[in-house]
Amino acid sequence: MSLTAKDKDVVKALWAKISKSADAIGAEALSRMLSVYPQTKTYFSHWPDLSPGSASVKAHGKRVMGGVALGVSKIDDLTNGLLDLSEQHAFQLRVDPANFKILSHCILVVIATMFAKEFTPEAHVALDKFLVALSLALAEKYR
Amino acid sequence: MRTSAPRLCAGTTPSRHTHSRFKVVRVENPSRSDPLSPSSSRCLIVYPWTQRYFGAFGNLYNAEAIMSNPNIAAHGITVLHGLDRAVKNMDNIKATYAELSVLHSEKLHVDPDNFKLLSDCLTIVIAAKLGKDFTPETQATFQKFLAVVVSALGRQYH
């Protein structure tokens, strides 16, 4: 299920429309992930405050969307483009890759709530594929 | 053509673990002219392999064809009717869905993973419809409800 040329164009076009809200999307997606999938909180036991809108959640949401932005810029070669991030997740953070799907779903939900008109079925399928490809690239160095 | 579609009723979902009660949001079934498109049409576009079950439904060649296909729209209503039954029998979804589960397994031969795909699509379509009213708490409750539905639908498979 690799990204077609059309998928890449659709993702870049959608990203152009939503990227200025990237920080807000990230914070909201992360908040939702923590409350809808409470098992994900296990990765953040070192945070003083896991509530929505907390400084930790906002900062981390921004960081996550920075990764998504990097993915968009490296969309023609996600595996190599995300090598450093993959190593970080594999050897330092050691996040179970199943959680990438969970966070991807939350990102899609937030984009749907904030950009309903732009989030057409075509945009949805392209972005879903992109996030799957991004997740795979992130898991590249795991084993 | 605006369909006289069922609404997902407001109700309460018993938590599997804490027995606390939450509200499930009431939403309207979008009409075919609604640009947000029903969730089963969306599912066929986002996860095209699900089209395997709709060979007799006519033109599914592209997104436009799928979204304007009357058979698919009618099927979306069938699915929402089924969800409505779950909402009306929220304390006993397992028993309510026993026959439906047998139907999906024995007659329709649907891979149960598809139920999860459809429920993800439904969540996203409703999120688009409700916007910021689809709060994290609502999403959590709704997804919990859908997880019970998905489990009940897959229960009679063997």
Coordinates of C-alpha atoms in Angstrom, one line a residue:
Chain A
M1 CA 0.0 0.0 0.0
S2 CA 2.7 2.5 -1.0
L3 CA 1.9 6.2 -1.6
T4 CA 1.0 7.0 -5.2
A5 CA 1.9 10.3 -6.8
K6 CA -1.7 11.4 -6.3
D7 CA -1.6 10.4 -2.6
K8 CA 1.5 12.6 -2.1
D9 CA -0.1 15.6 -3.9
V10 CA -3.2 15.2 -1.8
V11 CA -1.3 15.0 1.4
K12 CA 0.9 18.0 0.6
A13 CA -2.2 20.0 -0.4
L14 CA -4.0 19.1 2.8
W15 CA -0.9 19.8 4.9
A16 CA -0.6 23.3 3.3
K17 CA -4.1 24.1 4.5
I18 CA -3.7 22.7 8.1
S19 CA -0.1 23.2 9.0
K20 CA -0.5 26.5 10.6
S21 CA -2.7 24.7 13.2
A22 CA -0.2 21.9 13.6
D23 CA 0.5 22.7 17.3
A24 CA -3.2 22.7 18.2
I25 CA -3.8 19.5 16.2
G26 CA -0.9 17.8 18.0
A27 CA -1.9 18.9 21.5
E28 CA -5.6 17.9 20.9
A29 CA -4.6 14.5 19.3
L30 CA -2.3 13.7 22.2
S31 CA -5.0 14.7 24.8
R32 CA -7.5 12.5 23.1
M33 CA -5.0 9.6 22.9
L34 CA -4.3 9.8 26.6
S35 CA -8.0 9.8 27.5
V36 CA -9.5 7.5 24.9
Y37 CA -6.6 4.9 25.2
P38 CA -5.5 5.2 28.8
Q39 CA -2.9 2.5 28.4
T40 CA -0.8 5.1 26.5
K41 CA -0.4 7.1 29.7
T42 CA 2.2 4.5 30.7
Y43 CA 4.7 6.2 28.5
F44 CA 4.4 9.5 30.3
S45 CA 4.6 8.6 33.9
H46 CA 7.4 11.1 34.2
W47 CA 5.1 14.1 33.4
P48 CA 3.8 16.1 36.3
D49 CA 0.5 16.8 34.5
L50 CA -1.2 14.6 31.9
S51 CA -4.4 16.7 31.7
P52 CA -5.5 18.2 28.4
G53 CA -4.0 21.6 27.9
S54 CA -1.1 21.0 30.3
A55 CA 2.3 22.4 29.3
S56 CA 3.7 18.8 28.9
V57 CA 0.9 17.7 26.6
K58 CA 1.1 20.9 24.5
A59 CA 4.9 20.7 24.1
H60 CA 4.8 17.1 23.2
G61 CA 1.9 17.5 20.7
K62 CA 4.0 20.2 19.0
R63 CA 7.0 17.8 18.9
V64 CA 4.9 15.0 17.4
M65 CA 3.5 17.3 14.6
G66 CA 7.1 18.4 13.9
G67 CA 7.7 14.8 13.1
V68 CA 4.6 14.7 10.8
A69 CA 5.9 17.9 9.1
L70 CA 9.2 16.2 8.6
G71 CA 7.4 13.3 7.1
V72 CA 5.6 15.5 4.6
S73 CA 8.9 17.1 3.6
K74 CA 10.5 13.7 3.1
I75 CA 7.4 12.1 1.6
D76 CA 9.4 10.7 -1.3
D77 CA 11.7 8.7 1.0
L78 CA 10.2 8.3 4.4
T79 CA 12.4 5.5 5.5
N80 CA 15.6 7.4 5.1
G81 CA 14.1 10.8 6.0
L82 CA 12.9 9.5 9.4
L83 CA 16.0 7.4 10.2
D84 CA 17.1 9.5 13.2
L85 CA 13.5 9.5 14.7
S86 CA 13.3 5.8 14.2
E87 CA 16.5 5.2 16.1
Q88 CA 15.3 7.4 18.9
H89 CA 12.0 5.5 19.1
A90 CA 13.6 2.1 18.8
F91 CA 16.5 2.5 21.3
Q92 CA 15.6 5.2 23.6
L93 CA 11.9 5.6 23.8
R94 CA 11.0 2.1 23.0
V95 CA 7.4 2.9 22.2
D96 CA 5.4 -0.2 21.2
P97 CA 4.7 0.4 17.5
A98 CA 1.0 -0.6 18.0
N99 CA 0.7 2.9 19.5
F100 CA 1.6 4.6 16.3
K101 CA -1.7 3.4 14.9
I102 CA -3.5 4.7 17.9
L103 CA -2.0 8.2 17.7
S104 CA -2.6 8.2 13.9
H105 CA -6.3 7.5 14.5
C106 CA -6.5 10.4 17.0
I107 CA -4.7 12.8 14.5
L108 CA -7.3 11.8 11.9
V109 CA -10.2 12.4 14.3
V110 CA -8.9 15.9 15.3
I111 CA -8.3 16.9 11.7
A112 CA -11.9 15.7 10.9
T113 CA -13.3 17.9 13.8
M114 CA -11.2 21.0 12.8
F115 CA -11.2 20.7 9.0
A116 CA -14.4 18.8 8.1
K117 CA -14.7 20.4 4.7
E118 CA -11.1 19.8 3.6
F119 CA -11.1 16.3 5.0
T120 CA -12.9 14.7 2.0
P121 CA -12.9 10.9 1.5
E122 CA -9.9 11.4 -0.9
A123 CA -8.0 13.4 1.6
H124 CA -8.9 10.8 4.3
V125 CA -7.5 7.8 2.4
A126 CA -4.3 9.7 1.4
L127 CA -3.6 10.9 4.9
D128 CA -4.4 7.5 6.4
K129 CA -2.0 5.9 4.0
F130 CA 0.6 8.5 4.7
L131 CA 0.4 8.0 8.5
V132 CA 0.7 4.2 8.0
A133 CA 3.8 4.8 5.9
L134 CA 5.1 7.2 8.5
S135 CA 4.5 4.7 11.2
L136 CA 6.3 2.0 9.3
A137 CA 9.3 4.3 8.7
L138 CA 9.3 5.1 12.5
A139 CA 9.4 1.4 13.3
E140 CA 12.2 0.7 10.8
K141 CA 15.0 0.4 13.3
Y142 CA 13.2 -1.6 15.9
R143 CA 14.6 -5.0 14.9
Chain B
M1 CA -33.1 12.6 -1.7
R2 CA -33.1 13.0 2.0
T3 CA -33.6 9.6 3.6
S4 CA -35.8 9.2 6.7
A5 CA -32.8 7.8 8.5
P6 CA -32.6 6.7 12.1
R7 CA -30.7 8.7 14.6
L8 CA -28.2 7.2 17.0
C9 CA -30.1 7.7 20.2
A10 CA -28.8 9.5 23.2
G11 CA -28.5 6.9 25.9
T12 CA -26.1 5.6 28.4
T13 CA -23.3 3.2 28.0
P14 CA -22.4 1.1 31.0
S15 CA -18.6 1.0 31.4
R16 CA -17.3 -2.5 31.2
H17 CA -15.2 -1.9 34.3
T18 CA -16.6 0.8 36.5
H19 CA -20.4 0.6 35.8
S20 CA -20.5 4.4 35.5
R21 CA -22.9 5.7 33.0
F22 CA -22.1 8.2 30.1
K23 CA -24.1 9.8 27.3
V24 CA -23.8 8.6 23.8
V25 CA -24.3 11.5 21.4
R26 CA -27.3 11.7 19.2
V27 CA -26.3 12.1 15.5
E28 CA -28.2 12.3 12.3
N29 CA -27.6 10.0 9.4
P30 CA -26.2 12.2 6.7
S31 CA -28.2 12.3 3.5
R32 CA -26.6 11.4 0.2
S33 CA -26.2 15.0 -0.7
D34 CA -24.3 15.6 2.5
P35 CA -20.7 16.3 1.6
L36 CA -19.6 14.4 4.6
S37 CA -21.0 11.1 3.2
P38 CA -22.3 8.2 5.2
S39 CA -19.6 6.2 7.0
S40 CA -20.1 3.0 5.0
S41 CA -19.4 4.9 1.7
R42 CA -16.4 6.4 3.4
C43 CA -15.2 3.0 4.5
L44 CA -15.3 1.7 0.9
I45 CA -13.2 4.6 -0.2
V46 CA -10.6 4.6 2.6
Y47 CA -10.3 0.8 2.8
P48 CA -11.1 -0.2 -0.8
W49 CA -10.6 -3.9 -0.1
T50 CA -13.9 -3.8 1.8
Q51 CA -15.6 -3.5 -1.6
R52 CA -15.2 -7.2 -1.9
Y53 CA -18.5 -7.7 -0.2
F54 CA -20.4 -5.4 -2.5
G55 CA -19.9 -6.9 -5.9
A56 CA -23.6 -6.9 -6.7
F57 CA -24.1 -3.2 -5.7
G58 CA -23.3 -1.6 -9.0
N59 CA -20.7 1.0 -9.9
L60 CA -18.0 1.4 -7.2
Y61 CA -15.3 2.5 -9.7
N62 CA -14.2 5.7 -7.9
A63 CA -15.1 7.9 -4.9
E64 CA -17.8 9.8 -6.8
A65 CA -19.5 6.6 -8.0
I66 CA -19.4 5.2 -4.5
M67 CA -20.8 8.3 -2.9
S68 CA -23.7 8.5 -5.4
N69 CA -24.5 4.8 -5.4
P70 CA -28.0 4.3 -4.1
N71 CA -27.4 0.7 -3.0
I72 CA -24.5 1.8 -0.9
A73 CA -26.5 4.6 0.6
A74 CA -29.3 2.2 1.4
H75 CA -26.8 -0.2 3.0
G76 CA -25.5 2.6 5.2
I77 CA -29.0 3.0 6.6
T78 CA -29.1 -0.8 7.2
V79 CA -25.9 -0.5 9.2
L80 CA -27.2 2.5 11.2
H81 CA -30.4 0.6 12.0
G82 CA -28.3 -2.1 13.4
L83 CA -26.3 0.3 15.6
D84 CA -29.6 1.8 16.7
R85 CA -30.6 -1.6 18.0
A86 CA -27.4 -1.7 20.0
V87 CA -28.1 1.7 21.5
K88 CA -31.7 0.7 22.4
N89 CA -30.4 -2.5 24.1
M90 CA -27.2 -1.2 25.5
D91 CA -27.3 -3.5 28.6
N92 CA -27.4 -6.6 26.4
I93 CA -25.7 -5.9 23.1
K94 CA -24.2 -9.4 23.0
A95 CA -27.6 -11.2 23.0
T96 CA -29.2 -8.5 20.8
Y97 CA -26.5 -9.1 18.1
A98 CA -26.4 -12.9 18.3
E99 CA -28.4 -13.4 15.1
L100 CA -26.6 -10.6 13.3
S101 CA -23.3 -12.2 14.2
V102 CA -24.4 -15.5 12.8
L103 CA -25.6 -13.7 9.7
H104 CA -22.2 -12.0 9.1
S105 CA -20.3 -15.2 9.7
E106 CA -22.4 -17.9 8.0
K107 CA -24.2 -16.0 5.3
L108 CA -22.2 -12.9 4.5
H109 CA -18.8 -14.3 5.3
V110 CA -17.4 -11.0 6.4
D111 CA -13.9 -10.9 7.9
P112 CA -14.5 -9.5 11.4
D113 CA -11.6 -7.1 11.1
N114 CA -13.9 -5.1 8.8
F115 CA -16.1 -4.2 11.7
K116 CA -13.1 -2.4 13.3
L117 CA -12.4 -0.6 10.0
L118 CA -16.0 0.6 9.7
S119 CA -16.1 1.7 13.4
D120 CA -13.0 3.8 12.9
C121 CA -14.6 5.4 9.8
L122 CA -17.8 6.0 11.7
T123 CA -15.9 7.7 14.5
I124 CA -14.2 10.0 12.0
V125 CA -17.4 10.8 10.1
I126 CA -19.1 11.7 13.3
A127 CA -16.1 13.8 14.4
A128 CA -16.3 15.7 11.2
K129 CA -20.1 16.2 11.7
L130 CA -19.9 17.3 15.3
G131 CA -16.6 19.3 15.3
K132 CA -15.6 20.5 18.7
D133 CA -18.7 19.0 20.2
F134 CA -17.1 15.6 19.7
T135 CA -15.1 16.0 22.9
P136 CA -12.4 13.6 24.0
E137 CA -14.9 12.2 26.6
T138 CA -17.5 11.7 23.9
Q139 CA -15.0 10.0 21.7
A140 CA -13.8 7.7 24.5
T141 CA -17.4 6.7 25.3
F142 CA -18.4 6.3 21.7
Q143 CA -15.4 4.1 20.9
K144 CA -16.0 2.0 24.0
F145 CA -19.6 1.5 22.7
L146 CA -18.3 0.6 19.3
A147 CA -15.8 -1.9 20.7
V148 CA -18.7 -3.7 22.4
V149 CA -20.6 -3.7 19.2
V150 CA -17.6 -5.0 17.2
S151 CA -17.0 -7.7 19.8
A152 CA -20.7 -8.8 19.8
L153 CA -20.7 -9.0 16.0
G154 CA -17.7 -11.2 16.0
R155 CA -18.9 -13.4 18.8
Q156 CA -20.6 -16.2 16.9
Y157 CA -17.8 -16.8 14.4
H158 CA -16.2 -20.2 14.6

